[in-house]
Amino acid sequence: MTEDTPHPAPVKILLVEDDDADAKAVRRAFKSARISNEIVRVTDGIAALEVLRTTTADALTEPFILLVDINMPRMNGHEFVSELRSDPKLSRLIVFILTTSNAHYDLKTAYQNNVAGYIVKEDAGRDFLRLADTLACYWRLIELPVGD
């Protein structure tokens, strides 16, 4: 970065996860890894779309990364990501799937929807510490677009 280059805004995380224990574990992992990025949590795809499409002060400002579970009520993770990709304003969002499923169908479907990564919860490390470390490295190394 040069002096003329603006410093990147802190990356926010939209956690789309219906399981309270997993959501708490993700937050604890970030705290343990001393990652202070804001985490906004919703419990399903419909609620996530409401957050992403709102124009109120509660709107999630860019840049941000989405962590999305697959098995959720009302709208599952695949349906949610498919809806994102069909919306011109949301289609370029960075999505990581965070799931218990290691089924080939789920993996294939996720990557067909252009996710940035597919993380099986049990592979994310004890208490999701490896997940926190991986995401911290990702947003430190990757240039993220801000705005349109």
PDB file of C-alpha atoms in Angstrom:
ATOM      1  CA  MET A   1       0.000   0.000   0.000  1.00  0.00           C
ATOM      2  CA  THR A   2       1.231   3.459  -0.827  1.00  0.00           C
ATOM      3  CA  GLU A   3       0.382   6.645   1.010  1.00  0.00           C
ATOM      4  CA  ASP A   4      -2.193   7.419  -1.697  1.00  0.00           C
ATOM      5  CA  THR A   5      -3.901   4.057  -1.285  1.00  0.00           C
ATOM      6  CA  PRO A   6      -6.759   4.161   1.198  1.00  0.00           C
ATOM      7  CA  HIS A   7      -6.593   1.657   4.020  1.00  0.00           C
ATOM      8  CA  PRO A   8      -9.158  -1.090   3.566  1.00  0.00           C
ATOM      9  CA  ALA A   9     -12.249  -0.994   5.714  1.00  0.00           C
ATOM     10  CA  PRO A  10     -12.542  -3.746   8.300  1.00  0.00           C
ATOM     11  CA  VAL A  11     -14.211  -6.833   6.883  1.00  0.00           C
ATOM     12  CA  LYS A  12     -17.563  -7.646   8.425  1.00  0.00           C
ATOM     13  CA  ILE A  13     -19.000 -11.143   8.592  1.00  0.00           C
ATOM     14  CA  LEU A  14     -22.593 -12.124   7.959  1.00  0.00           C
ATOM     15  CA  LEU A  15     -23.023 -15.483   9.689  1.00  0.00           C
ATOM     16  CA  VAL A  16     -26.059 -17.341   8.349  1.00  0.00           C
ATOM     17  CA  GLU A  17     -26.379 -20.132  10.907  1.00  0.00           C
ATOM     18  CA  ASP A  18     -29.434 -21.541  12.669  1.00  0.00           C
ATOM     19  CA  ASP A  19     -27.538 -23.549  15.301  1.00  0.00           C
ATOM     20  CA  ASP A  20     -26.945 -21.434  18.413  1.00  0.00           C
ATOM     21  CA  ALA A  21     -24.039 -23.575  19.631  1.00  0.00           C
ATOM     22  CA  ASP A  22     -22.208 -23.319  16.302  1.00  0.00           C
ATOM     23  CA  ALA A  23     -22.807 -19.567  16.120  1.00  0.00           C
ATOM     24  CA  LYS A  24     -21.394 -19.138  19.627  1.00  0.00           C
ATOM     25  CA  ALA A  25     -18.409 -21.334  18.735  1.00  0.00           C
ATOM     26  CA  VAL A  26     -17.635 -19.171  15.691  1.00  0.00           C
ATOM     27  CA  ARG A  27     -17.771 -16.015  17.823  1.00  0.00           C
ATOM     28  CA  ARG A  28     -15.553 -17.614  20.497  1.00  0.00           C
ATOM     29  CA  ALA A  29     -13.042 -18.707  17.850  1.00  0.00           C
ATOM     30  CA  PHE A  30     -12.759 -15.181  16.504  1.00  0.00           C
ATOM     31  CA  LYS A  31     -12.350 -13.799  20.013  1.00  0.00           C
ATOM     32  CA  SER A  32      -9.707 -16.437  20.865  1.00  0.00           C
ATOM     33  CA  ALA A  33      -7.825 -15.610  17.675  1.00  0.00           C
ATOM     34  CA  ARG A  34      -8.040 -11.915  18.641  1.00  0.00           C
ATOM     35  CA  ILE A  35     -10.053 -11.088  15.561  1.00  0.00           C
ATOM     36  CA  SER A  36     -12.368  -8.206  16.333  1.00  0.00           C
ATOM     37  CA  ASN A  37     -14.236  -8.020  13.033  1.00  0.00           C
ATOM     38  CA  GLU A  38     -17.943  -7.420  13.433  1.00  0.00           C
ATOM     39  CA  ILE A  39     -20.113 -10.538  13.116  1.00  0.00           C
ATOM     40  CA  VAL A  40     -23.790 -10.114  12.261  1.00  0.00           C
ATOM     41  CA  ARG A  41     -25.765 -13.329  12.713  1.00  0.00           C
ATOM     42  CA  VAL A  42     -29.059 -14.377  11.181  1.00  0.00           C
ATOM     43  CA  THR A  43     -30.677 -17.804  11.395  1.00  0.00           C
ATOM     44  CA  ASP A  44     -31.726 -18.507   7.808  1.00  0.00           C
ATOM     45  CA  GLY A  45     -31.492 -17.397   4.198  1.00  0.00           C
ATOM     46  CA  ILE A  46     -34.653 -15.298   4.246  1.00  0.00           C
ATOM     47  CA  ALA A  47     -33.383 -13.243   7.182  1.00  0.00           C
ATOM     48  CA  ALA A  48     -29.991 -12.888   5.460  1.00  0.00           C
ATOM     49  CA  LEU A  49     -31.622 -11.544   2.300  1.00  0.00           C
ATOM     50  CA  GLU A  50     -33.560  -9.036   4.402  1.00  0.00           C
ATOM     51  CA  VAL A  51     -30.310  -7.798   5.965  1.00  0.00           C
ATOM     52  CA  LEU A  52     -28.536  -7.619   2.613  1.00  0.00           C
ATOM     53  CA  ARG A  53     -31.383  -5.869   0.805  1.00  0.00           C
ATOM     54  CA  THR A  54     -32.280  -3.342   3.481  1.00  0.00           C
ATOM     55  CA  THR A  55     -31.347   0.297   3.096  1.00  0.00           C
ATOM     56  CA  THR A  56     -31.821   1.231   6.749  1.00  0.00           C
ATOM     57  CA  ALA A  57     -29.078   2.111   9.182  1.00  0.00           C
ATOM     58  CA  ASP A  58     -28.962  -1.574  10.143  1.00  0.00           C
ATOM     59  CA  ALA A  59     -27.704  -2.501   6.679  1.00  0.00           C
ATOM     60  CA  LEU A  60     -24.443  -4.381   6.534  1.00  0.00           C
ATOM     61  CA  THR A  61     -21.886  -2.117   4.890  1.00  0.00           C
ATOM     62  CA  GLU A  62     -19.176  -3.470   2.622  1.00  0.00           C
ATOM     63  CA  PRO A  63     -16.731  -5.088   2.578  1.00  0.00           C
ATOM     64  CA  PHE A  64     -18.026  -8.269   4.121  1.00  0.00           C
ATOM     65  CA  ILE A  65     -17.849 -12.040   3.859  1.00  0.00           C
ATOM     66  CA  LEU A  66     -20.736 -14.449   4.276  1.00  0.00           C
ATOM     67  CA  LEU A  67     -20.441 -17.706   6.233  1.00  0.00           C
ATOM     68  CA  VAL A  68     -23.455 -19.809   5.295  1.00  0.00           C
ATOM     69  CA  ASP A  69     -24.734 -23.086   6.716  1.00  0.00           C
ATOM     70  CA  ILE A  70     -26.572 -25.416   4.328  1.00  0.00           C
ATOM     71  CA  ASN A  71     -29.197 -27.052   6.536  1.00  0.00           C
ATOM     72  CA  MET A  72     -31.460 -24.268   7.808  1.00  0.00           C
ATOM     73  CA  PRO A  73     -35.208 -23.680   8.123  1.00  0.00           C
ATOM     74  CA  ARG A  74     -37.277 -21.581   5.698  1.00  0.00           C
ATOM     75  CA  MET A  75     -34.496 -21.183   3.099  1.00  0.00           C
ATOM     76  CA  ASN A  76     -31.481 -23.481   3.094  1.00  0.00           C
ATOM     77  CA  GLY A  77     -27.959 -22.418   2.206  1.00  0.00           C
ATOM     78  CA  HIS A  78     -28.100 -23.622  -1.403  1.00  0.00           C
ATOM     79  CA  GLU A  79     -31.346 -21.750  -2.039  1.00  0.00           C
ATOM     80  CA  PHE A  80     -29.915 -18.652  -0.389  1.00  0.00           C
ATOM     81  CA  VAL A  81     -26.689 -18.629  -2.415  1.00  0.00           C
ATOM     82  CA  SER A  82     -28.639 -19.301  -5.617  1.00  0.00           C
ATOM     83  CA  GLU A  83     -30.854 -16.299  -4.825  1.00  0.00           C
ATOM     84  CA  LEU A  84     -27.754 -14.156  -4.192  1.00  0.00           C
ATOM     85  CA  ARG A  85     -26.252 -15.128  -7.533  1.00  0.00           C
ATOM     86  CA  SER A  86     -29.477 -14.219  -9.376  1.00  0.00           C
ATOM     87  CA  ASP A  87     -29.603 -10.734  -7.829  1.00  0.00           C
ATOM     88  CA  PRO A  88     -27.394  -8.241  -9.728  1.00  0.00           C
ATOM     89  CA  LYS A  89     -26.753  -6.208  -6.562  1.00  0.00           C
ATOM     90  CA  LEU A  90     -25.720  -9.250  -4.514  1.00  0.00           C
ATOM     91  CA  SER A  91     -24.246 -11.608  -7.094  1.00  0.00           C
ATOM     92  CA  ARG A  92     -20.588 -10.762  -6.416  1.00  0.00           C
ATOM     93  CA  LEU A  93     -20.663 -11.311  -2.663  1.00  0.00           C
ATOM     94  CA  ILE A  94     -17.988 -13.554  -1.170  1.00  0.00           C
ATOM     95  CA  VAL A  95     -19.560 -16.666   0.307  1.00  0.00           C
ATOM     96  CA  PHE A  96     -18.036 -19.506   2.277  1.00  0.00           C
ATOM     97  CA  ILE A  97     -20.183 -22.520   3.070  1.00  0.00           C
ATOM     98  CA  LEU A  98     -19.772 -23.704   6.681  1.00  0.00           C
ATOM     99  CA  THR A  99     -21.608 -26.990   7.129  1.00  0.00           C
ATOM    100  CA  THR A 100     -21.708 -30.426   8.715  1.00  0.00           C
ATOM    101  CA  SER A 101     -22.316 -31.985   5.295  1.00  0.00           C
ATOM    102  CA  ASN A 102     -19.521 -33.700   3.432  1.00  0.00           C
ATOM    103  CA  ALA A 103     -21.962 -35.010   0.803  1.00  0.00           C
ATOM    104  CA  HIS A 104     -20.695 -34.743  -2.772  1.00  0.00           C
ATOM    105  CA  TYR A 105     -24.025 -33.238  -3.891  1.00  0.00           C
ATOM    106  CA  ASP A 106     -23.717 -30.360  -1.404  1.00  0.00           C
ATOM    107  CA  LEU A 107     -20.081 -29.696  -2.311  1.00  0.00           C
ATOM    108  CA  LYS A 108     -20.823 -29.745  -6.049  1.00  0.00           C
ATOM    109  CA  THR A 109     -23.922 -27.544  -5.698  1.00  0.00           C
ATOM    110  CA  ALA A 110     -22.041 -25.008  -3.597  1.00  0.00           C
ATOM    111  CA  TYR A 111     -19.232 -24.621  -6.116  1.00  0.00           C
ATOM    112  CA  GLN A 112     -21.726 -24.429  -8.989  1.00  0.00           C
ATOM    113  CA  ASN A 113     -23.005 -21.344  -7.160  1.00  0.00           C
ATOM    114  CA  ASN A 114     -19.484 -19.861  -7.152  1.00  0.00           C
ATOM    115  CA  VAL A 115     -18.711 -20.007  -3.450  1.00  0.00           C
ATOM    116  CA  ALA A 116     -15.211 -18.993  -2.375  1.00  0.00           C
ATOM    117  CA  GLY A 117     -14.846 -22.065  -0.188  1.00  0.00           C
ATOM    118  CA  TYR A 118     -16.592 -25.075   1.326  1.00  0.00           C
ATOM    119  CA  ILE A 119     -15.693 -25.789   4.944  1.00  0.00           C
ATOM    120  CA  VAL A 120     -16.913 -28.866   6.801  1.00  0.00           C
ATOM    121  CA  LYS A 121     -17.419 -27.898  10.434  1.00  0.00           C
ATOM    122  CA  GLU A 122     -15.549 -30.878  11.854  1.00  0.00           C
ATOM    123  CA  ASP A 123     -12.560 -29.965   9.651  1.00  0.00           C
ATOM    124  CA  ALA A 124     -12.590 -26.352  10.855  1.00  0.00           C
ATOM    125  CA  GLY A 125     -10.639 -27.339  13.930  1.00  0.00           C
ATOM    126  CA  ARG A 126     -11.482 -27.564  17.574  1.00  0.00           C
ATOM    127  CA  ASP A 127     -13.803 -24.682  18.423  1.00  0.00           C
ATOM    128  CA  PHE A 128     -13.483 -23.324  14.849  1.00  0.00           C
ATOM    129  CA  LEU A 129     -10.042 -21.839  15.513  1.00  0.00           C
ATOM    130  CA  ARG A 130      -8.717 -22.965  12.117  1.00  0.00           C
ATOM    131  CA  LEU A 131     -11.732 -21.316  10.485  1.00  0.00           C
ATOM    132  CA  ALA A 132     -10.970 -18.009  12.192  1.00  0.00           C
ATOM    133  CA  ASP A 133      -7.294 -18.203  11.233  1.00  0.00           C
ATOM    134  CA  THR A 134      -8.114 -19.081   7.613  1.00  0.00           C
ATOM    135  CA  LEU A 135     -10.568 -16.215   7.192  1.00  0.00           C
ATOM    136  CA  ALA A 136      -8.200 -13.761   8.865  1.00  0.00           C
ATOM    137  CA  CYS A 137      -5.482 -14.719   6.356  1.00  0.00           C
ATOM    138  CA  TYR A 138      -7.961 -14.503   3.487  1.00  0.00           C
ATOM    139  CA  TRP A 139      -9.041 -10.927   4.081  1.00  0.00           C
ATOM    140  CA  ARG A 140      -5.526  -9.738   4.894  1.00  0.00           C
ATOM    141  CA  LEU A 141      -4.217 -11.061   1.564  1.00  0.00           C
ATOM    142  CA  ILE A 142      -7.156 -10.554  -0.782  1.00  0.00           C
ATOM    143  CA  GLU A 143      -8.177  -7.178  -2.195  1.00  0.00           C
ATOM    144  CA  LEU A 144     -11.917  -6.761  -1.693  1.00  0.00           C
ATOM    145  CA  PRO A 145     -13.973  -4.316  -3.759  1.00  0.00           C
ATOM    146  CA  VAL A 146     -15.893  -1.701  -1.823  1.00  0.00           C
ATOM    147  CA  GLY A 147     -19.131  -0.334  -3.215  1.00  0.00           C
ATOM    148  CA  ASP A 148     -20.006  -0.518  -6.889  1.00  0.00           C
TER     149      ASP A 148
END
